[in-house]
Short mmCIF file of C-alpha atoms and ligand atoms in Angstrom, two decimals:
data_model
loop_
_atom_site.label_atom_id
_atom_site.label_comp_id
_atom_site.label_asym_id
_atom_site.label_seq_id
_atom_site.Cartn_x
_atom_site.Cartn_y
_atom_site.Cartn_z
CA MET A 1 0.30 3.41 -37.44
CA ASP A 2 2.84 6.23 -35.79
CA ARG A 3 3.61 5.88 -31.76
CA GLU A 4 3.09 8.96 -29.92
CA PRO A 5 5.91 8.89 -27.08
CA GLY A 6 4.29 8.81 -23.47
CA TYR A 7 5.65 11.86 -22.16
CA GLN A 8 3.50 13.86 -24.51
CA LEU A 9 0.30 13.00 -22.20
CA ILE A 10 2.29 13.82 -19.22
CA ARG A 11 3.34 17.42 -20.91
CA LEU A 12 -0.61 18.02 -21.39
CA MET A 13 -1.00 18.28 -17.85
CA THR A 14 0.73 21.83 -18.11
CA SER A 15 -2.43 22.77 -20.08
CA ARG A 16 -3.15 23.31 -16.56
CA SER A 17 -1.65 26.70 -14.83
CA ASN A 18 1.24 25.76 -12.61
CA THR A 19 2.70 29.15 -11.80
CA LYS A 20 2.17 28.98 -8.25
CA SER A 21 3.27 25.39 -7.58
CA ALA A 22 6.22 26.12 -9.88
CA ALA A 23 7.15 29.18 -7.63
CA ALA A 24 6.82 27.34 -4.53
CA PHE A 25 8.08 24.36 -5.78
CA SER A 26 11.61 26.40 -6.33
CA ARG A 27 11.54 27.18 -2.96
CA ALA A 28 11.14 23.73 -1.52
CA ASN A 29 13.98 22.51 -3.49
CA THR A 30 16.15 25.00 -2.04
CA VAL A 31 15.67 23.78 1.25
CA ILE A 32 14.44 20.22 0.82
CA PRO A 33 16.46 18.06 -1.13
CA GLY A 34 14.41 17.33 -4.28
CA GLY A 35 11.93 19.64 -2.79
CA VAL A 36 9.47 16.47 -1.26
CA ASN A 37 9.66 14.43 1.70
CA THR A 38 9.31 11.02 0.21
CA SER A 39 10.96 9.84 -3.01
CA LEU A 40 8.22 9.25 -4.83
CA ARG A 41 6.14 12.61 -4.47
CA ARG A 42 8.65 13.77 -6.85
CA MET A 43 6.12 15.25 -9.33
CA ASN A 44 6.70 16.63 -12.88
CA PRO A 45 5.84 18.99 -13.49
CA PRO A 46 5.77 19.90 -9.69
CA ILE A 47 2.48 20.03 -8.04
CA VAL A 48 2.19 21.87 -4.52
CA TRP A 49 -1.18 21.01 -2.43
CA ALA A 50 -3.47 23.82 -1.07
CA ARG A 51 -6.22 21.65 0.51
CA ALA A 52 -7.64 18.31 0.37
CA GLU A 53 -11.32 17.32 1.28
CA GLY A 54 -14.01 14.68 0.51
CA ALA A 55 -12.77 13.06 -2.69
CA TYR A 56 -10.85 16.00 -4.05
CA LEU A 57 -7.75 17.51 -4.19
CA THR A 58 -6.62 21.43 -4.81
CA ASP A 59 -3.42 22.61 -5.65
CA VAL A 60 -2.44 25.92 -4.89
CA ASP A 61 -3.41 27.29 -8.57
CA GLY A 62 -6.66 26.21 -7.50
CA ASN A 63 -6.50 23.13 -10.02
CA GLN A 64 -9.27 20.52 -8.53
CA TYR A 65 -8.46 16.48 -8.73
CA LEU A 66 -10.64 13.66 -8.15
CA ASP A 67 -8.19 11.65 -5.83
CA TYR A 68 -7.40 8.40 -6.73
CA HIS A 69 -4.25 8.22 -4.98
CA ALA A 70 -5.08 8.33 -1.51
CA ALA A 71 -2.16 9.27 -0.23
CA PHE A 72 -0.77 5.57 -1.31
CA GLY A 73 -3.51 4.29 0.63
CA PRO A 74 -4.78 5.73 3.94
CA ILE A 75 -7.36 7.90 2.90
CA ILE A 76 -10.36 5.37 2.77
CA LEU A 77 -12.97 7.60 4.29
CA GLY A 78 -12.23 10.87 2.22
CA HIS A 79 -10.17 13.72 3.04
CA ALA A 80 -10.85 15.96 6.46
CA ASN A 81 -13.86 13.47 6.97
CA PRO A 82 -16.16 15.24 9.48
CA ALA A 83 -16.16 12.93 12.19
CA VAL A 84 -12.26 11.98 12.37
CA ALA A 85 -11.26 15.80 12.35
CA ASN A 86 -13.94 16.31 15.10
CA ALA A 87 -12.55 13.59 17.15
CA VAL A 88 -9.23 15.16 16.45
CA ALA A 89 -9.94 18.59 17.27
CA THR A 90 -11.75 17.64 20.79
CA GLN A 91 -8.61 15.61 21.61
CA GLN A 92 -6.21 18.10 20.90
CA ARG A 93 -8.20 20.19 23.96
CA GLU A 94 -7.71 16.99 26.27
CA ILE A 95 -4.66 15.40 26.02
CA ASP A 96 -1.56 16.39 23.94
CA LEU A 97 1.26 13.78 25.12
CA VAL A 98 2.25 12.94 28.22
CA GLY A 99 4.74 9.96 27.54
CA VAL A 100 4.32 7.64 30.47
CA GLY A 101 1.77 5.52 31.16
CA SER A 102 -1.38 5.09 29.05
CA THR A 103 -4.84 6.85 27.74
CA GLU A 104 -8.36 5.34 27.70
CA LEU A 105 -7.93 6.03 23.94
CA GLU A 106 -4.96 4.13 22.76
CA ILE A 107 -6.89 0.88 25.28
CA SER A 108 -10.46 1.18 23.17
CA ALA A 109 -8.06 1.43 20.12
CA ALA A 110 -6.33 -1.76 20.84
CA GLU A 111 -9.72 -3.50 22.11
CA LYS A 112 -11.15 -2.85 18.22
CA ILE A 113 -8.03 -4.27 16.60
CA VAL A 114 -8.37 -7.45 18.80
CA GLU A 115 -12.02 -7.12 18.31
CA HIS A 116 -11.93 -7.20 14.61
CA VAL A 117 -8.28 -8.91 13.59
CA PRO A 118 -8.03 -12.62 13.81
CA CYS A 119 -4.40 -12.82 14.84
CA ALA A 120 -5.10 -9.75 17.21
CA GLU A 121 -4.58 -11.01 20.67
CA GLN A 122 -2.87 -8.14 21.64
CA VAL A 123 -1.54 -4.70 20.01
CA LEU A 124 1.28 -2.17 20.47
CA PHE A 125 0.85 0.97 18.11
CA CYS A 126 3.85 2.92 16.67
CA THR A 127 3.69 5.62 14.14
CA SER A 128 4.63 4.43 10.62
CA GLY A 129 4.40 0.63 8.66
CA SER A 130 8.00 0.88 8.31
CA GLU A 131 8.17 0.63 12.15
CA ALA A 132 5.82 -1.59 12.61
CA THR A 133 7.57 -4.56 10.52
CA TYR A 134 10.99 -3.80 11.69
CA HIS A 135 9.59 -4.63 15.13
CA ALA A 136 7.64 -7.81 13.64
CA VAL A 137 11.29 -9.10 12.40
CA ARG A 138 13.05 -8.28 15.62
CA LEU A 139 10.38 -10.35 17.25
CA ALA A 140 10.61 -13.24 15.27
CA ARG A 141 14.14 -13.59 14.95
CA ALA A 142 14.60 -12.79 19.20
CA THR A 143 11.63 -15.65 19.52
CA THR A 144 13.03 -18.25 17.28
CA GLY A 145 16.92 -17.33 17.99
CA ARG A 146 17.26 -17.60 14.14
CA ARG A 147 18.42 -14.95 11.54
CA LYS A 148 16.79 -15.86 8.18
CA ILE A 149 13.60 -13.88 6.89
CA VAL A 150 11.65 -14.80 3.74
CA LYS A 151 10.17 -12.34 1.60
CA PHE A 152 9.07 -12.51 -2.10
CA GLN A 153 9.91 -10.61 -4.96
CA GLY A 154 7.41 -7.34 -5.40
CA CYS A 155 6.78 -6.88 -1.48
CA TYR A 156 7.14 -3.45 -0.04
CA HIS A 157 7.58 -3.43 4.06
CA GLY A 158 9.02 -0.27 4.47
CA TRP A 159 12.42 1.70 4.50
CA HIS A 160 14.75 -0.40 6.66
CA ASP A 161 17.47 -2.38 6.10
CA TYR A 162 15.66 -5.74 7.50
CA LEU A 163 13.40 -5.87 4.15
CA LEU A 164 14.42 -2.85 1.71
CA LEU A 165 14.95 -5.12 -1.22
CA ASN A 166 13.62 -6.57 -4.49
CA VAL A 167 10.41 -4.80 -4.48
CA VAL A 168 10.05 -2.92 -8.20
CA SER A 169 13.22 -4.84 -9.26
CA GLN A 170 14.33 -4.33 -12.99
CA PRO A 171 14.40 -7.70 -15.10
CA GLU A 172 17.83 -8.28 -14.79
CA ALA A 173 17.72 -8.06 -11.25
CA VAL A 174 14.63 -10.68 -10.29
CA GLY A 175 16.06 -13.87 -9.01
CA GLN A 176 19.02 -11.66 -7.39
CA HIS A 177 19.69 -9.69 -3.90
CA ASP A 178 18.44 -6.26 -5.31
CA PRO A 179 18.65 -3.77 -2.46
CA LEU A 180 16.75 -0.33 -3.02
CA SER A 181 18.96 2.14 -0.82
CA ALA A 182 22.77 2.75 -1.02
CA GLY A 183 24.25 2.37 2.64
CA SER A 184 22.27 -0.50 3.53
CA LEU A 185 24.51 -3.58 5.52
CA SER A 186 24.78 -5.81 2.88
CA SER A 187 25.14 -8.26 6.06
CA THR A 188 21.47 -7.46 6.97
CA LEU A 189 20.11 -8.06 3.61
CA GLU A 190 22.17 -11.31 3.30
CA GLU A 191 19.85 -12.63 5.81
CA VAL A 192 16.60 -12.37 3.71
CA LEU A 193 15.80 -14.95 1.09
CA VAL A 194 13.39 -14.18 -1.39
CA LEU A 195 11.03 -15.56 -3.35
CA ASP A 196 8.65 -15.65 -6.23
CA PHE A 197 5.10 -14.94 -5.12
CA ASN A 198 2.48 -17.46 -5.65
CA ASP A 199 5.09 -20.15 -6.09
CA VAL A 200 4.56 -23.28 -3.91
CA ALA A 201 6.99 -25.22 -4.99
CA ALA A 202 10.01 -22.44 -4.59
CA LEU A 203 8.66 -22.20 -1.09
CA GLU A 204 8.62 -25.78 0.11
CA ASP A 205 12.17 -26.43 -1.64
CA LEU A 206 13.28 -23.12 0.30
CA MET A 207 11.98 -24.43 3.32
CA ALA A 208 13.40 -28.01 3.21
CA ARG A 209 16.56 -26.60 2.86
CA HIS A 210 16.59 -23.77 5.21
CA GLY A 211 13.64 -24.28 7.25
CA GLU A 212 15.36 -24.59 10.81
CA GLU A 213 17.23 -21.26 10.06
CA VAL A 214 14.21 -19.11 9.07
CA ALA A 215 12.85 -16.89 12.01
CA GLY A 216 10.00 -15.43 10.13
CA LEU A 217 8.42 -15.41 6.73
CA ILE A 218 6.80 -11.87 5.60
CA PHE A 219 4.40 -10.79 2.59
CA GLU A 220 1.87 -8.46 1.64
CA LEU A 221 -1.22 -10.56 1.39
CA VAL A 222 -1.73 -8.88 -1.68
CA PRO A 223 1.27 -7.15 -3.15
CA HIS A 224 -0.19 -3.87 -3.56
CA ALA A 225 3.48 -2.57 -4.34
CA ILE A 226 3.18 -3.69 -7.74
CA GLY A 227 -0.95 -2.91 -8.18
CA CYS A 228 -3.03 -5.97 -7.23
CA VAL A 229 -1.75 -9.38 -7.15
CA LEU A 230 -4.07 -11.70 -5.55
CA PRO A 231 -2.99 -14.55 -3.62
CA GLU A 232 -3.72 -18.12 -4.35
CA ALA A 233 -5.42 -20.16 -1.36
CA SER A 234 -3.05 -23.05 -1.91
CA PHE A 235 -0.31 -20.43 -1.38
CA LEU A 236 -1.43 -18.86 1.53
CA GLN A 237 -2.03 -22.42 3.06
CA ALA A 238 1.36 -23.77 1.97
CA LEU A 239 2.78 -20.42 3.89
CA ARG A 240 0.88 -21.46 7.37
CA ARG A 241 1.73 -24.77 7.08
CA LEU A 242 5.35 -24.60 6.40
CA ALA A 243 5.84 -22.08 9.17
CA THR A 244 4.14 -23.81 11.68
CA GLN A 245 6.19 -26.89 10.66
CA TYR A 246 9.57 -25.32 10.77
CA GLU A 247 8.43 -22.92 14.06
CA ALA A 248 9.07 -20.12 12.24
CA ILE A 249 6.76 -16.98 12.83
CA LEU A 250 4.18 -15.93 9.76
CA ILE A 251 3.92 -12.76 9.65
CA PHE A 252 0.94 -10.70 7.50
CA ASP A 253 2.15 -7.25 6.26
CA GLU A 254 -1.36 -5.88 6.09
CA VAL A 255 0.04 -2.15 6.21
CA VAL A 256 -2.18 -1.48 2.88
CA THR A 257 -4.70 -4.54 3.09
CA GLY A 258 -5.44 -3.89 7.09
CA PHE A 259 -8.78 -2.14 6.92
CA ARG A 260 -8.91 -1.19 3.52
CA HIS A 261 -10.27 -4.53 2.30
CA GLY A 262 -11.98 -5.46 5.66
CA LEU A 263 -12.55 -4.72 9.26
CA GLY A 264 -10.34 -7.92 9.64
CA GLY A 265 -7.99 -7.39 6.99
CA TYR A 266 -7.36 -9.71 4.25
CA GLN A 267 -6.72 -12.57 6.81
CA ALA A 268 -10.62 -12.54 7.44
CA ILE A 269 -11.09 -13.04 3.75
CA ALA A 270 -8.68 -15.37 2.96
CA ASP A 271 -9.57 -17.16 6.59
CA VAL A 272 -5.76 -17.83 7.11
CA THR A 273 -4.38 -16.77 10.42
CA PRO A 274 -0.93 -15.26 10.75
CA ASP A 275 1.20 -15.24 13.84
CA LEU A 276 1.70 -11.58 13.88
CA THR A 277 0.42 -9.15 11.63
CA THR A 278 1.27 -5.20 10.41
CA LEU A 279 -1.09 -2.52 10.28
CA GLY A 280 -0.83 1.00 9.25
CA LYS A 281 -2.53 3.33 6.57
CA SER A 282 -6.58 3.04 6.22
CA MET A 283 -6.58 2.25 10.12
CA ALA A 284 -6.71 5.99 10.78
CA ASN A 285 -7.69 7.74 7.45
CA GLY A 286 -4.57 9.56 7.21
CA TYR A 287 -3.25 10.16 10.76
CA PRO A 288 0.40 8.76 11.67
CA CYS A 289 -0.67 5.45 13.29
CA ALA A 290 0.25 2.11 12.68
CA ALA A 291 0.66 -0.99 14.65
CA ILE A 292 2.01 -4.79 15.13
CA ALA A 293 -0.52 -7.34 16.60
CA GLY A 294 -0.54 -11.23 16.87
CA GLN A 295 -0.26 -13.85 19.62
CA ARG A 296 -0.28 -12.62 23.40
CA ARG A 297 3.14 -15.27 23.76
CA LEU A 298 4.95 -13.69 21.12
CA MET A 299 3.83 -9.69 21.95
CA GLU A 300 4.56 -10.64 25.68
CA GLN A 301 8.22 -10.74 24.57
CA PHE A 302 8.40 -7.12 24.05
CA ASN A 303 9.73 -5.19 26.93
CA THR A 304 6.59 -3.24 27.26
CA ALA A 305 5.57 -6.27 29.28
CA THR A 306 7.54 -9.38 30.64
CA GLY A 307 10.31 -9.79 27.42
CA ASP A 308 13.36 -8.44 26.17
CA VAL A 309 12.37 -7.29 22.83
CA PHE A 310 12.96 -3.55 22.70
CA PHE A 311 9.96 -1.22 21.75
CA SER A 312 9.72 2.35 22.36
CA GLY A 313 8.87 5.42 20.83
CA THR A 314 8.09 9.25 21.82
CA TYR A 315 4.88 9.34 19.46
CA ASN A 316 3.98 5.92 19.87
CA ALA A 317 -0.12 5.56 20.15
CA HIS A 318 -0.52 9.46 20.22
CA PRO A 319 -4.03 10.53 21.26
CA LEU A 320 -4.40 12.61 18.37
CA ALA A 321 -3.41 9.26 16.17
CA MET A 322 -5.51 7.27 18.32
CA ALA A 323 -8.28 9.74 18.23
CA ALA A 324 -8.30 9.44 14.45
CA CYS A 325 -8.16 5.51 14.39
CA LEU A 326 -11.48 5.32 16.77
CA ALA A 327 -13.03 7.98 14.62
CA THR A 328 -12.02 5.80 11.83
CA ILE A 329 -12.55 2.24 12.67
CA GLU A 330 -16.22 3.52 14.13
CA GLN A 331 -17.37 4.27 10.73
CA MET A 332 -16.05 1.38 8.92
CA GLU A 333 -17.66 -0.55 11.08
CA ASN A 334 -21.21 1.35 10.16
CA PRO A 335 -23.34 -1.28 7.81
CA GLY A 336 -23.03 -1.08 4.38
CA PHE A 337 -19.53 0.35 4.74
CA TYR A 338 -17.51 -2.00 2.80
CA GLU A 339 -20.68 -2.63 0.47
CA HIS A 340 -20.39 0.77 -1.05
CA LEU A 341 -16.44 0.67 -1.66
CA TYR A 342 -16.75 -2.68 -3.39
CA ALA A 343 -19.36 -1.71 -5.39
CA LEU A 344 -17.48 1.14 -6.66
CA GLY A 345 -14.65 -1.28 -7.19
CA ASP A 346 -16.54 -3.32 -9.42
CA GLN A 347 -18.78 -0.78 -11.17
CA MET A 348 -14.42 0.33 -11.95
CA ARG A 349 -13.29 -2.82 -13.00
CA SER A 350 -16.42 -3.69 -15.36
CA GLY A 351 -16.62 -0.92 -16.55
CA MET A 352 -12.60 -0.70 -17.67
CA GLN A 353 -13.13 -4.09 -18.88
CA ASP A 354 -16.05 -2.53 -21.30
CA LEU A 355 -13.45 0.31 -22.43
CA VAL A 356 -10.45 -2.19 -23.08
CA THR A 357 -12.64 -4.49 -25.00
CA ARG A 358 -13.82 -1.52 -27.39
CA HIS A 359 -10.80 -0.18 -27.91
CA GLU A 360 -9.38 -3.78 -28.61
CA LEU A 361 -6.65 -2.90 -26.24
CA ASP A 362 -4.46 -5.89 -24.61
CA ALA A 363 -5.15 -4.99 -20.79
CA ILE A 364 -6.47 -6.29 -17.64
CA PRO A 365 -8.47 -4.48 -15.46
CA ALA A 366 -7.35 -5.88 -12.14
CA GLY A 367 -7.84 -5.20 -8.49
CA PHE A 368 -9.60 -6.07 -5.45
CA GLY A 369 -12.78 -3.92 -3.29
CA SER A 370 -11.67 -0.35 -3.27
CA VAL A 371 -7.96 -0.99 -5.07
CA PHE A 372 -7.73 -1.03 -8.82
CA VAL A 373 -5.39 -0.98 -11.71
CA THR A 374 -5.37 -1.28 -15.53
CA TYR A 375 -2.35 -3.26 -16.68
CA PHE A 376 -1.57 -3.20 -20.29
CA MET A 377 -0.44 -6.57 -20.75
CA ASP A 378 -1.86 -9.98 -21.71
CA PRO A 379 -2.86 -12.78 -18.68
CA PRO A 380 -1.93 -14.60 -16.70
CA VAL A 381 -1.01 -11.88 -13.62
CA ARG A 382 0.25 -14.57 -11.15
CA THR A 383 3.60 -13.33 -9.86
CA TYR A 384 6.29 -10.35 -10.26
CA GLY A 385 7.72 -12.02 -13.31
CA ASP A 386 4.37 -11.67 -15.26
CA LEU A 387 4.06 -7.89 -14.69
CA MET A 388 7.60 -7.77 -16.66
CA ARG A 389 5.11 -7.86 -19.45
CA ASN A 390 3.07 -4.74 -18.39
CA ASP A 391 3.76 -2.31 -20.82
CA ALA A 392 5.05 0.52 -18.58
CA ALA A 393 4.78 3.52 -21.22
CA MET A 394 1.03 2.85 -21.95
CA TYR A 395 0.61 2.46 -17.93
CA GLN A 396 1.91 5.62 -17.42
CA ALA A 397 0.15 7.78 -20.83
CA PHE A 398 -2.76 6.52 -19.18
CA HIS A 399 -2.25 7.65 -15.74
CA ALA A 400 -0.72 10.89 -16.84
CA GLY A 401 -4.07 11.36 -19.38
CA MET A 402 -6.32 10.99 -16.56
CA LEU A 403 -4.50 13.41 -14.41
CA ASP A 404 -4.39 15.87 -17.31
CA ARG A 405 -7.96 15.46 -17.15
CA GLY A 406 -8.52 16.08 -13.37
CA PHE A 407 -8.60 12.62 -12.29
CA PHE A 408 -5.60 12.12 -9.91
CA MET A 409 -4.04 8.77 -10.64
CA LEU A 410 -0.08 8.54 -10.17
CA PRO A 411 1.54 8.21 -13.35
CA LEU A 412 4.04 6.16 -12.28
CA ASN A 413 4.43 2.41 -13.75
CA LEU A 414 2.49 -0.22 -11.51
CA LYS A 415 0.89 2.16 -9.41
CA ARG A 416 -2.48 1.39 -7.71
CA ASN A 417 -5.65 3.76 -7.24
CA HIS A 418 -8.04 3.33 -4.16
CA LEU A 419 -11.62 4.31 -3.63
CA MET A 420 -12.93 5.87 -0.87
CA ALA A 421 -16.21 6.31 1.06
CA ALA A 422 -16.38 9.85 -0.20
CA HIS A 423 -16.58 8.74 -4.13
CA THR A 424 -19.69 8.14 -5.53
CA ALA A 425 -21.42 6.01 -8.38
CA GLU A 426 -21.11 9.17 -10.54
CA ASP A 427 -17.59 9.98 -10.05
CA VAL A 428 -17.08 6.38 -11.05
CA ASP A 429 -19.04 7.11 -14.24
CA ARG A 430 -17.38 10.60 -14.90
CA THR A 431 -14.20 8.84 -14.43
CA LEU A 432 -15.14 5.94 -16.97
CA ASN A 433 -16.07 8.37 -19.57
CA ALA A 434 -12.85 10.58 -18.97
CA ALA A 435 -10.72 6.96 -19.43
CA ASP A 436 -12.58 6.37 -22.53
CA ASP A 437 -11.11 9.40 -24.34
CA VAL A 438 -7.75 8.49 -22.55
CA LEU A 439 -7.67 5.21 -24.37
CA ARG A 440 -9.15 5.94 -27.55
CA GLN A 441 -6.35 8.44 -28.07
CA LEU A 442 -3.98 5.52 -26.79
CA SER A 443 -5.09 3.01 -28.68
CA LYS A 444 -5.07 5.23 -32.06
CA SER A 445 -1.16 5.67 -31.20
CA PRO A 446 0.01 3.92 -28.04
CA ALA A 447 2.97 4.69 -26.32
CA PRO A 448 6.40 3.21 -26.96
CA ALA A 449 6.88 0.02 -25.43
CA GLY A 450 9.35 -0.58 -22.74
CA GLN A 451 9.45 2.74 -21.21
CA ASP A 452 10.16 3.11 -17.58
C1 LIG B 1 2.83 -3.48 2.76
C2 LIG B 1 3.31 -2.45 3.63
N1 LIG B 1 4.10 -2.21 4.23
C3 LIG B 1 4.94 -1.18 4.98
C4 LIG B 1 5.39 -0.12 4.24
C5 LIG B 1 5.62 0.88 4.90
O1 LIG B 1 4.75 1.96 5.83
P1 LIG B 1 5.44 3.11 5.94
O2 LIG B 1 5.43 4.16 4.97
O3 LIG B 1 3.92 3.82 6.90
O4 LIG B 1 6.46 3.35 6.83
C6 LIG B 1 4.41 0.14 3.29
C7 LIG B 1 4.26 1.51 2.60
O5 LIG B 1 3.67 1.77 1.43
C8 LIG B 1 3.41 -1.23 2.73
O6 LIG B 1 2.86 -0.48 1.63
#
């Protein structure tokens, strides 16, 4: 059977008019390097957005997409959620930014997090997940007086030198230090010990050799940077046990999983409690808001309290972000909120399972709650190494085919999709009908394996 190159489906996108996007993008390209403000935002052909409302995105040419990208995860209610928009608009008329003292809003938002997130005795707000993980690592080093940090292959924790290595590594780089950026300080990266996710034996072995040097262990509870790899209970328990045994700080990076999978984050679902946690993304439905939370004995080491660990940020706990955060959490507290999201996720995954069976594809509709991905490979999916078997070209071609039909799924290998409360069961049915069409084409003439 002849194989069609994956890019043909991507090229189909141009069947939609994109003249205005192309013109705007050429302006962008002149004044913004690459025309986008985050590397993964680059699209080919380019898309310049005009509107985001409910579950839909509209570009400057008037093309409409049902959004499953959700801005890499923050949009959990739906775009321009009316209650969030009203709270922000009201707040805008009350206080913009003062820069000293605190506001009642940030106190209430911190109280909500303490109420819901198991490890949170105290909370500090910042503006991005990268800041939160940076502060968590520095706090772990300051508290323990040690330097080493344990992280796991496939987990992403932000853009800083403390942790920017070994995320989506090429096969030949797995097992070695694999920095993501030129200019990173190798002396900082060398302090990071990288392990395979879900590998209890390797973790035990490393801690037996280096445990007394380890300041902290950080990981995504569900590594969504590579789609959706679920943690095994024995792995989570080993992390908790070994961190306690060696007096290292256990940090759960819940920037994606926190509030998306439940009010208490995945730590409440797994019933394993870290010392510190980082939060961001869906806590404020798209407004720039993140947090570090954890045990009081640790959090008081910051110099906002009695300690000497520097914590600062002009826009920390910005009143507009705090208003958005409170209005978002209040809606997530509504009975049935997560049941709706989980039901949509189950509908999507079981519908995809029927489709891949019908089209006789080697594919795994995976995910958790409102997150869904379809890997084009055989089971199991336990570690990053397993994902080396994923057919990247098929994955990208599937997403590109969906995008061409008006369903926004990022056509990049391993990138996950998110449901939001604004999606409906009918949306999922329409999505599955389109997926049927795309998979039929791909099963007749699959994209070549091994493309990236
Ligand atoms: C798990 C995790 N931690 C940290 C970050 C960094 O967050 P931000 O992009 O807000 O700096 C991300 C971003 O995708 C993330 O997925």
